[in-house]
Amino acid sequence: MTIDLHTHSTASDGTDRPAELMANAATAGLEIVAITDHDTAGGWDEAEAALPDGLTLIPGAEFSCAHIDDDGQRISLHLLGYLFDPDHDGLRAERARLRVSRLGRGRAIVDNLVADGVAVTWNRVVEVARGGAVGRPHIARVLVENGVVGDVDEAFRELLSTSSKYYVPKADGDVFAAIRLVHEAGGVSVFAHPLARRRGAVVADDVIAEMARSGLDGIEVGHPDHAADDQAHLAGLAGELGLIATGSSDYHGANKATTLGAFTTERVAYDALFDRPTARRPVSQRAAGDALP
Ligand code: AMP
Ligand code: FE
Ligand code: FE
Ligand code: ZN
C-alpha cells in the first residue's frame, strides 16, 4: 500500500490544482494521499470532489510554527495537522492569522528586493499565487520568469534564503500552542521534516521530546530533505519517544523536484495515527460503514 502524507496544491505553494493533485496521486500509484497546504484547508473541498476511485484522501494542513531556544535563537518549524475540524474557531483563526502574515511578509521581501533593483513586482507574485497562501516559492517563480535566477532552487540558495539580507520571517505561532490547538480541533499532529538542515537551523532532540510530552503524535522520518543518517537518528528517536514515524514526499508540483510517493508511510504507522477518534475521517468513494480505508 502506497501512502504519502504530505503534499501541496495551489491552495498554497504547490503548482497542481487540488483536483489535479488527486488525479496525479492516482496516476503515481498512491492509495492514500494527504493534502497539507501551508496554513490553509482551502484545497479540501476541491480535492474531495475530484477524488478518483481507489484513492483515499486525508485532509490536513501544514502549520507555520517557531520555537525559541534557551539562547534566544528562533527556529522556524512546520507542524502537520490531519483530520481536524476546519470550523474549529481557534485553529481557523490561527490559519487566517498566518495567511495574513504571509501576505505582509511576502510583500516586505519583495520591497527589499525592489529597493535593491531586483526585477520583481508584488502584483506578479500575487498573480502567480492564484489566491493560495503566499510563500517564497511564488516569489522564486517570478524571479525565474524575469531571468534573475535560473531556477527556483537557485532563488532559495541566494536571494530568498533565511540568511539573505532580503529575508523577512513570518509571524509563526508557538509550536507547543499549535500542537494543543490541533488536538483541541480533533486532529492528529506530526512534526514535518524535523531535520531539514538546508532550510536553516533545526531543533535539538530535547525540543522534540518536549513536543512529544505536549501531545505530538508523530514525526516525519522519510523526507527528501533528510540525510540518511538523520533518518536513522529520527527513527530511533521516534522509538524512544513513542512517536509514530511517517515518510512523505512533500510534493509541490513543478515548484520542487520531489515526486509523489518519493517517500511513503508504512500501513502500521498509518493505522496507529488515524485509528482513533478524529473530527474528520479519511475520505474515499467507498460506502459508509466500511473499515478504515
Ligand atoms: P515560506 O513558507 O514562504 O517560508 O517558504 C518556504 C517554502 O519554500 C517551503 O514550503 C518549502 O517547501 C519551499 N522551499 C524551501 N526550499 C526550497 C527550494 N530549494 N526549492 C523549492 N522550494 C523550496
Ligand atoms: Fe511549501
Ligand atoms: Fe514544510
Ligand atoms: Zn510541506
Short mmCIF file of N, CA, C and O in Angstrom, two decimals, residues 187-239:
data_model
loop_
_atom_site.label_atom_id
_atom_site.label_comp_id
_atom_site.label_asym_id
_atom_site.label_seq_id
_atom_site.Cartn_x
_atom_site.Cartn_y
_atom_site.Cartn_z
N GLY A 187 -7.81 16.91 15.82
CA GLY A 187 -6.86 16.40 14.83
C GLY A 187 -5.69 15.66 15.42
O GLY A 187 -5.57 15.49 16.64
N VAL A 188 -4.81 15.22 14.53
CA VAL A 188 -3.60 14.48 14.86
C VAL A 188 -2.42 15.32 14.36
O VAL A 188 -2.53 15.96 13.32
N SER A 189 -1.30 15.33 15.11
CA SER A 189 -0.19 16.21 14.73
C SER A 189 1.10 15.44 14.47
O SER A 189 1.42 14.48 15.18
N VAL A 190 1.81 15.86 13.44
CA VAL A 190 3.10 15.26 13.07
C VAL A 190 4.10 16.38 12.79
O VAL A 190 3.79 17.33 12.06
N PHE A 191 5.28 16.28 13.37
CA PHE A 191 6.34 17.26 13.15
C PHE A 191 6.93 17.01 11.75
O PHE A 191 7.51 15.96 11.50
N ALA A 192 6.76 18.00 10.85
CA ALA A 192 7.24 17.87 9.47
C ALA A 192 8.75 18.07 9.40
O ALA A 192 9.30 18.94 10.08
N HIS A 193 9.41 17.26 8.56
CA HIS A 193 10.87 17.38 8.28
C HIS A 193 11.67 18.01 9.43
O HIS A 193 12.26 19.09 9.26
N PRO A 194 11.75 17.32 10.58
CA PRO A 194 12.45 17.91 11.75
C PRO A 194 13.92 18.24 11.49
O PRO A 194 14.46 19.15 12.10
N LEU A 195 14.57 17.51 10.59
CA LEU A 195 16.00 17.72 10.36
C LEU A 195 16.30 18.15 8.92
O LEU A 195 17.31 17.73 8.33
N ALA A 196 15.43 19.02 8.37
CA ALA A 196 15.67 19.59 7.03
C ALA A 196 16.72 20.69 7.17
O ALA A 196 16.39 21.88 7.14
N ARG A 197 17.97 20.31 7.29
CA ARG A 197 19.03 21.24 7.68
C ARG A 197 19.30 22.32 6.65
O ARG A 197 19.71 23.43 7.00
N ARG A 198 19.09 22.00 5.36
CA ARG A 198 19.46 23.02 4.37
C ARG A 198 18.51 24.21 4.39
O ARG A 198 18.78 25.23 3.77
N ARG A 199 17.39 24.08 5.13
CA ARG A 199 16.47 25.22 5.21
C ARG A 199 16.85 26.19 6.31
O ARG A 199 16.27 27.26 6.42
N GLY A 200 17.77 25.81 7.18
CA GLY A 200 18.15 26.69 8.28
C GLY A 200 18.37 25.85 9.53
O GLY A 200 18.51 24.63 9.46
N ALA A 201 18.40 26.53 10.70
CA ALA A 201 18.67 25.83 11.96
C ALA A 201 17.55 24.82 12.25
O ALA A 201 16.39 25.05 11.90
N VAL A 202 17.90 23.71 12.89
CA VAL A 202 16.91 22.71 13.29
C VAL A 202 16.94 22.56 14.81
O VAL A 202 17.94 22.89 15.45
N VAL A 203 15.85 22.05 15.37
CA VAL A 203 15.77 21.94 16.83
C VAL A 203 16.55 20.73 17.32
O VAL A 203 16.75 19.76 16.59
N ALA A 204 16.97 20.79 18.59
CA ALA A 204 17.68 19.67 19.21
C ALA A 204 16.66 18.62 19.67
O ALA A 204 15.46 18.89 19.77
N ASP A 205 17.19 17.42 19.96
CA ASP A 205 16.32 16.30 20.35
C ASP A 205 15.46 16.62 21.57
O ASP A 205 14.33 16.13 21.68
N ASP A 206 16.00 17.41 22.52
CA ASP A 206 15.21 17.67 23.73
C ASP A 206 13.96 18.49 23.43
O ASP A 206 12.96 18.38 24.14
N VAL A 207 13.99 19.28 22.35
CA VAL A 207 12.78 20.03 21.95
C VAL A 207 11.73 19.05 21.39
O VAL A 207 10.54 19.16 21.68
N ILE A 208 12.20 18.07 20.63
CA ILE A 208 11.28 17.07 20.10
C ILE A 208 10.67 16.27 21.26
O ILE A 208 9.48 15.96 21.26
N ALA A 209 11.49 15.99 22.27
CA ALA A 209 10.98 15.28 23.45
C ALA A 209 9.91 16.12 24.16
O ALA A 209 8.88 15.59 24.60
N GLU A 210 10.15 17.42 24.24
CA GLU A 210 9.16 18.31 24.87
C GLU A 210 7.88 18.38 24.03
O GLU A 210 6.78 18.44 24.58
N MET A 211 8.05 18.36 22.71
CA MET A 211 6.87 18.34 21.83
C MET A 211 6.08 17.05 22.07
O MET A 211 4.85 17.06 22.10
N ALA A 212 6.81 15.94 22.23
CA ALA A 212 6.14 14.65 22.49
C ALA A 212 5.34 14.73 23.78
O ALA A 212 4.19 14.28 23.85
N ARG A 213 5.92 15.35 24.81
CA ARG A 213 5.20 15.49 26.08
C ARG A 213 4.00 16.42 25.94
O ARG A 213 3.05 16.32 26.71
N SER A 214 4.04 17.33 24.96
CA SER A 214 2.91 18.24 24.73
C SER A 214 1.81 17.60 23.90
O SER A 214 0.83 18.26 23.58
N GLY A 215 2.04 16.34 23.49
CA GLY A 215 0.97 15.64 22.79
C GLY A 215 1.23 15.36 21.33
O GLY A 215 0.36 14.83 20.62
N LEU A 216 2.43 15.70 20.85
CA LEU A 216 2.76 15.40 19.45
C LEU A 216 2.55 13.91 19.19
O LEU A 216 2.90 13.07 20.01
N ASP A 217 1.97 13.58 18.02
CA ASP A 217 1.66 12.17 17.72
C ASP A 217 2.75 11.49 16.89
O ASP A 217 2.98 10.30 17.03
N GLY A 218 3.37 12.25 15.97
CA GLY A 218 4.34 11.59 15.10
C GLY A 218 5.41 12.53 14.58
O GLY A 218 5.32 13.75 14.77
N ILE A 219 6.44 11.96 13.95
CA ILE A 219 7.46 12.77 13.27
C ILE A 219 7.72 12.18 11.89
O ILE A 219 7.69 10.96 11.70
N GLU A 220 8.01 13.08 10.94
CA GLU A 220 8.40 12.64 9.61
C GLU A 220 9.84 12.16 9.67
O GLU A 220 10.73 12.92 10.04
N VAL A 221 10.04 10.91 9.30
CA VAL A 221 11.38 10.35 9.26
C VAL A 221 11.86 10.36 7.80
O VAL A 221 12.93 10.87 7.47
N GLY A 222 11.05 9.80 6.91
CA GLY A 222 11.38 9.81 5.48
C GLY A 222 10.93 11.12 4.86
O GLY A 222 9.76 11.47 4.90
N HIS A 223 11.89 11.87 4.32
CA HIS A 223 11.60 13.17 3.69
C HIS A 223 12.76 13.52 2.77
O HIS A 223 13.91 13.26 3.12
N PRO A 224 12.48 14.13 1.59
CA PRO A 224 13.56 14.42 0.65
C PRO A 224 14.66 15.31 1.21
O PRO A 224 15.79 15.26 0.72
N ASP A 225 14.37 16.11 2.23
CA ASP A 225 15.40 17.00 2.79
C ASP A 225 16.14 16.37 3.97
O ASP A 225 16.92 17.05 4.64
N HIS A 226 15.92 15.06 4.23
CA HIS A 226 16.62 14.39 5.33
C HIS A 226 17.77 13.54 4.80
O HIS A 226 17.56 12.67 3.96
N ALA A 227 18.96 13.75 5.35
CA ALA A 227 20.09 12.88 5.03
C ALA A 227 19.84 11.50 5.63
O ALA A 227 19.06 11.35 6.57
N ALA A 228 20.50 10.48 5.08
CA ALA A 228 20.29 9.09 5.51
C ALA A 228 20.57 8.92 7.01
O ALA A 228 19.81 8.26 7.73
N ASP A 229 21.65 9.53 7.50
CA ASP A 229 21.98 9.35 8.93
C ASP A 229 20.95 10.07 9.81
O ASP A 229 20.65 9.61 10.92
N ASP A 230 20.41 11.18 9.33
CA ASP A 230 19.37 11.88 10.10
C ASP A 230 18.08 11.06 10.15
O ASP A 230 17.38 11.05 11.16
N GLN A 231 17.78 10.37 9.04
CA GLN A 231 16.59 9.50 9.05
C GLN A 231 16.75 8.38 10.06
O GLN A 231 15.82 8.07 10.81
N ALA A 232 17.93 7.80 10.10
CA ALA A 232 18.19 6.73 11.06
C ALA A 232 18.07 7.26 12.49
O ALA A 232 17.47 6.62 13.37
N HIS A 233 18.61 8.44 12.71
CA HIS A 233 18.53 9.05 14.05
C HIS A 233 17.08 9.31 14.44
O HIS A 233 16.66 9.01 15.58
N LEU A 234 16.29 9.86 13.51
CA LEU A 234 14.88 10.17 13.81
C LEU A 234 14.07 8.91 14.05
O LEU A 234 13.17 8.90 14.89
N ALA A 235 14.39 7.83 13.32
CA ALA A 235 13.68 6.57 13.54
C ALA A 235 13.92 6.08 14.97
O ALA A 235 12.99 5.64 15.66
N GLY A 236 15.17 6.20 15.42
CA GLY A 236 15.49 5.81 16.80
C GLY A 236 14.79 6.69 17.81
O GLY A 236 14.24 6.20 18.81
N LEU A 237 14.77 8.00 17.53
CA LEU A 237 14.13 8.95 18.43
C LEU A 237 12.62 8.67 18.53
O LEU A 237 12.03 8.73 19.62
N ALA A 238 12.00 8.36 17.39
CA ALA A 238 10.57 8.06 17.38
C ALA A 238 10.30 6.87 18.31
O ALA A 238 9.36 6.90 19.12
N GLY A 239 11.15 5.84 18.21
CA GLY A 239 11.00 4.67 19.07
C GLY A 239 11.13 5.02 20.55
O GLY A 239 10.30 4.63 21.37
#
